[in-house]
N, CA, C and O of each residue as an XYZ file, in Angstrom:
264
protein
N     232.815    176.201     17.361
C     232.625    177.490     16.758
C     232.183    177.260     15.320
O     232.645    176.341     14.645
N     231.274    178.123     14.872
C     230.786    178.024     13.513
C     230.550    179.419     12.956
O     230.092    180.316     13.665
N     230.863    179.588     11.695
C     230.640    180.851     11.001
C     229.951    180.514      9.694
O     230.492    179.769      8.877
N     228.772    181.053      9.493
C     228.043    180.739      8.271
C     226.891    181.693      8.059
O     226.694    182.644      8.815
N     226.138    181.417      7.017
C     225.026    182.299      6.673
C     223.918    182.202      7.713
O     223.708    181.161      8.335
N     223.227    183.300      7.878
C     222.102    183.392      8.813
C     220.912    182.694      8.155
O     220.391    183.183      7.153
N     220.476    181.556      8.704
C     219.431    180.752      8.080
C     218.110    181.502      7.968
O     217.391    181.321      6.985
N     217.776    182.325      8.931
C     216.529    183.090      8.852
C     216.558    184.025      7.645
O     215.557    184.167      6.944
N     217.701    184.662      7.404
C     217.843    185.555      6.266
C     217.776    184.781      4.952
O     217.175    185.253      3.986
N     218.380    183.614      4.908
C     218.340    182.782      3.703
C     216.897    182.386      3.389
O     216.493    182.381      2.227
N     216.129    182.058      4.416
C     214.729    181.683      4.197
C     213.902    182.878      3.714
O     212.999    182.705      2.895
N     214.192    184.069      4.200
C     213.502    185.267      3.702
C     213.810    185.475      2.227
O     212.913    185.783      1.443
N     215.076    185.310      1.843
C     215.455    185.445      0.435
C     214.729    184.408     -0.418
O     214.266    184.717     -1.516
N     214.632    183.194      0.082
C     213.933    182.132     -0.633
C     212.467    182.500     -0.830
O     211.908    182.269     -1.902
N     211.851    183.065      0.185
C     210.460    183.493      0.074
C     210.282    184.570     -0.982
O     209.325    184.526     -1.755
N     211.193    185.537     -1.023
C     211.108    186.597     -2.035
C     211.282    186.014     -3.437
O     210.576    186.403     -4.368
N     212.208    185.098     -3.581
C     212.443    184.434     -4.867
C     211.191    183.684     -5.312
O     210.763    183.790     -6.462
N     210.620    182.933     -4.395
C     209.423    182.150     -4.699
C     208.274    183.061     -5.103
O     207.546    182.758     -6.049
N     208.105    184.166     -4.400
C     207.038    185.111     -4.729
C     207.217    185.654     -6.139
O     206.242    185.781     -6.879
N     208.433    185.972     -6.517
C     208.688    186.493     -7.858
C     208.347    185.456     -8.929
O     207.785    185.793     -9.971
N     208.688    184.202     -8.668
C     208.387    183.132     -9.623
C     206.874    182.937     -9.726
O     206.345    182.771    -10.824
N     206.181    182.956     -8.592
C     204.728    182.783     -8.611
C     204.010    183.941     -9.295
O     202.894    183.783     -9.790
N     204.652    185.099     -9.319
C     204.071    186.258    -10.006
C     204.413    186.279    -11.487
O     204.038    187.214    -12.195
N     205.126    185.251    -11.967
C     205.374    185.138    -13.400
C     206.801    185.327    -13.863
O     207.064    185.236    -15.062
N     207.733    185.585    -12.963
C     209.137    185.753    -13.371
C     209.688    184.421    -13.869
O     209.320    183.360    -13.366
N     210.559    184.484    -14.845
C     211.201    183.286    -15.380
C     212.401    182.969    -14.480
O     213.302    183.796    -14.348
N     212.423    181.784    -13.862
C     213.513    181.458    -12.934
C     214.907    181.617    -13.537
O     215.830    182.050    -12.846
N     215.071    181.279    -14.794
C     216.379    181.388    -15.437
C     216.855    182.812    -15.631
O     218.039    183.048    -15.872
N     215.941    183.765    -15.527
C     216.300    185.169    -15.713
C     216.498    185.913    -14.392
O     216.902    187.076    -14.392
N     216.219    185.260    -13.283
C     216.409    185.895    -11.977
C     217.897    185.927    -11.617
O     218.635    185.003    -11.958
N     218.334    186.967    -10.943
C     219.740    187.031    -10.532
C     220.036    185.970     -9.459
O     219.152    185.547     -8.714
N     221.274    185.567     -9.410
C     221.699    184.607     -8.397
C     221.751    185.320     -7.055
O     222.374    186.373     -6.922
N     221.096    184.738     -6.070
C     221.082    185.341     -4.736
C     222.162    184.686     -3.878
O     222.345    183.469     -3.899
N     222.861    185.514     -3.134
C     223.884    185.019     -2.215
C     223.581    185.582     -0.833
O     223.050    186.685     -0.710
N     223.917    184.829      0.201
C     223.670    185.351      1.554
C     224.470    186.627      1.790
O     225.611    186.760      1.348
N     223.844    187.555      2.495
C     224.554    188.790      2.819
C     224.626    189.027      4.320
O     225.158    190.041      4.772
N     224.092    188.093      5.085
C     224.202    188.147      6.543
C     224.836    186.854      7.026
O     224.482    185.766      6.573
N     225.757    186.984      7.930
C     226.457    185.822      8.464
C     226.430    185.889      9.986
O     226.267    186.958     10.575
N     226.591    184.731     10.606
C     226.593    184.695     12.065
C     227.741    183.829     12.568
O     228.136    182.850     11.935
N     228.252    184.215     13.703
C     229.309    183.489     14.385
C     228.713    182.934     15.668
O     228.150    183.679     16.470
N     228.838    181.624     15.863
C     228.298    180.963     17.050
C     229.440    180.233     17.745
O     230.205    179.513     17.103
N     229.552    180.419     19.051
C     230.603    179.769     19.838
C     229.951    178.985     20.968
O     229.113    179.513     21.699
N     230.337    177.731     21.105
C     229.878    176.904     22.217
C     230.918    177.038     23.325
O     231.989    176.435     23.265
N     230.590    177.829     24.322
C     231.548    178.148     25.385
C     231.911    176.906     26.207
O     233.078    176.728     26.557
N     230.947    176.055     26.517
C     231.218    174.878     27.339
C     232.208    173.938     26.639
O     233.131    173.423     27.270
N     232.012    173.722     25.347
C     232.929    172.858     24.605
C     234.325    173.473     24.550
O     235.324    172.767     24.695
N     234.394    174.781     24.342
C     235.694    175.451     24.303
C     236.419    175.290     25.636
O     237.623    175.035     25.664
N     235.688    175.437     26.736
C     236.311    175.278     28.054
C     236.787    173.843     28.269
O     237.868    173.626     28.817
N     235.996    172.868     27.846
C     236.401    171.462     28.011
C     237.629    171.124     27.185
O     238.417    170.254     27.558
N     237.791    171.820     26.052
C     238.972    171.600     25.226
C     240.159    172.429     25.699
O     241.257    172.302     25.158
N     239.951    173.265     26.691
C     241.023    174.101     27.217
C     241.348    175.291     26.335
O     242.467    175.804     26.373
N     240.379    175.739     25.538
C     240.610    176.865     24.633
C     240.257    178.180     25.297
O     239.254    178.274     26.005
N     241.057    179.169     25.077
C     240.793    180.517     25.563
C     240.216    181.322     24.407
O     240.902    181.553     23.411
N     238.974    181.749     24.527
C     238.332    182.552     23.492
C     238.490    184.019     23.875
O     238.066    184.420     24.959
N     239.098    184.829     22.999
C     239.280    186.249     23.324
C     237.939    186.947     23.557
O     236.950    186.643     22.890
N     237.913    187.872     24.498
C     236.696    188.603     24.839
C     236.140    189.347     23.632
O     234.924    189.429     23.462
N     237.012    189.883     22.800
C     236.552    190.619     21.616
C     235.757    189.716     20.680
O     234.816    190.173     20.031
N     236.125    188.448     20.604
C     235.406    187.493     19.767
C     234.069    187.107     20.412
O     233.060    186.951     19.723
N     234.075    186.959     21.722
C     232.836    186.615     22.429
C     231.791    187.719     22.308
O     230.593    187.438     22.284
N     232.231    188.961     22.233
C     231.301    190.071     22.115
C     230.630    190.112     20.744
O     229.523    190.635     20.613
N     231.283    189.570     19.734
C     230.741    189.585     18.366
C     229.895    188.359     18.064
O     229.145    188.355     17.088
N     229.998    187.345     18.859
C     229.365    186.057     18.556
C     228.106    185.833     19.368
O     227.867    186.474     20.391
N     227.303    184.889     18.867
C     226.222    184.344     19.677
C     226.879    183.227     20.485
O     227.436    182.292     19.909
N     226.820    183.315     21.790
C     227.528    182.369     22.649
C     226.528    181.397     23.258
O     225.562    181.795     23.909
N     226.783    180.112     23.029
C     225.986    179.046     23.639
C     226.678    178.625     24.919
O     227.893    178.427     24.947
N     225.900    178.490     25.970
C     226.499    178.127     27.255
C     226.504    176.657     27.464
O     226.974    176.182     28.498
């Protein structure tokens, strides 16, 4: 199981930051960007092999790898 920032969203933020710098913004004056989207990923096969019971409510919220 993993919980972390959504990499696609982080790359979009990076692109916006880069565009602002290329248009003349001073990097030191730009606000600090933090991820605002997160994802939960569960590997169901590994959980089963470890004998873990994952609650259904958690499985519904996560991206589940089979």
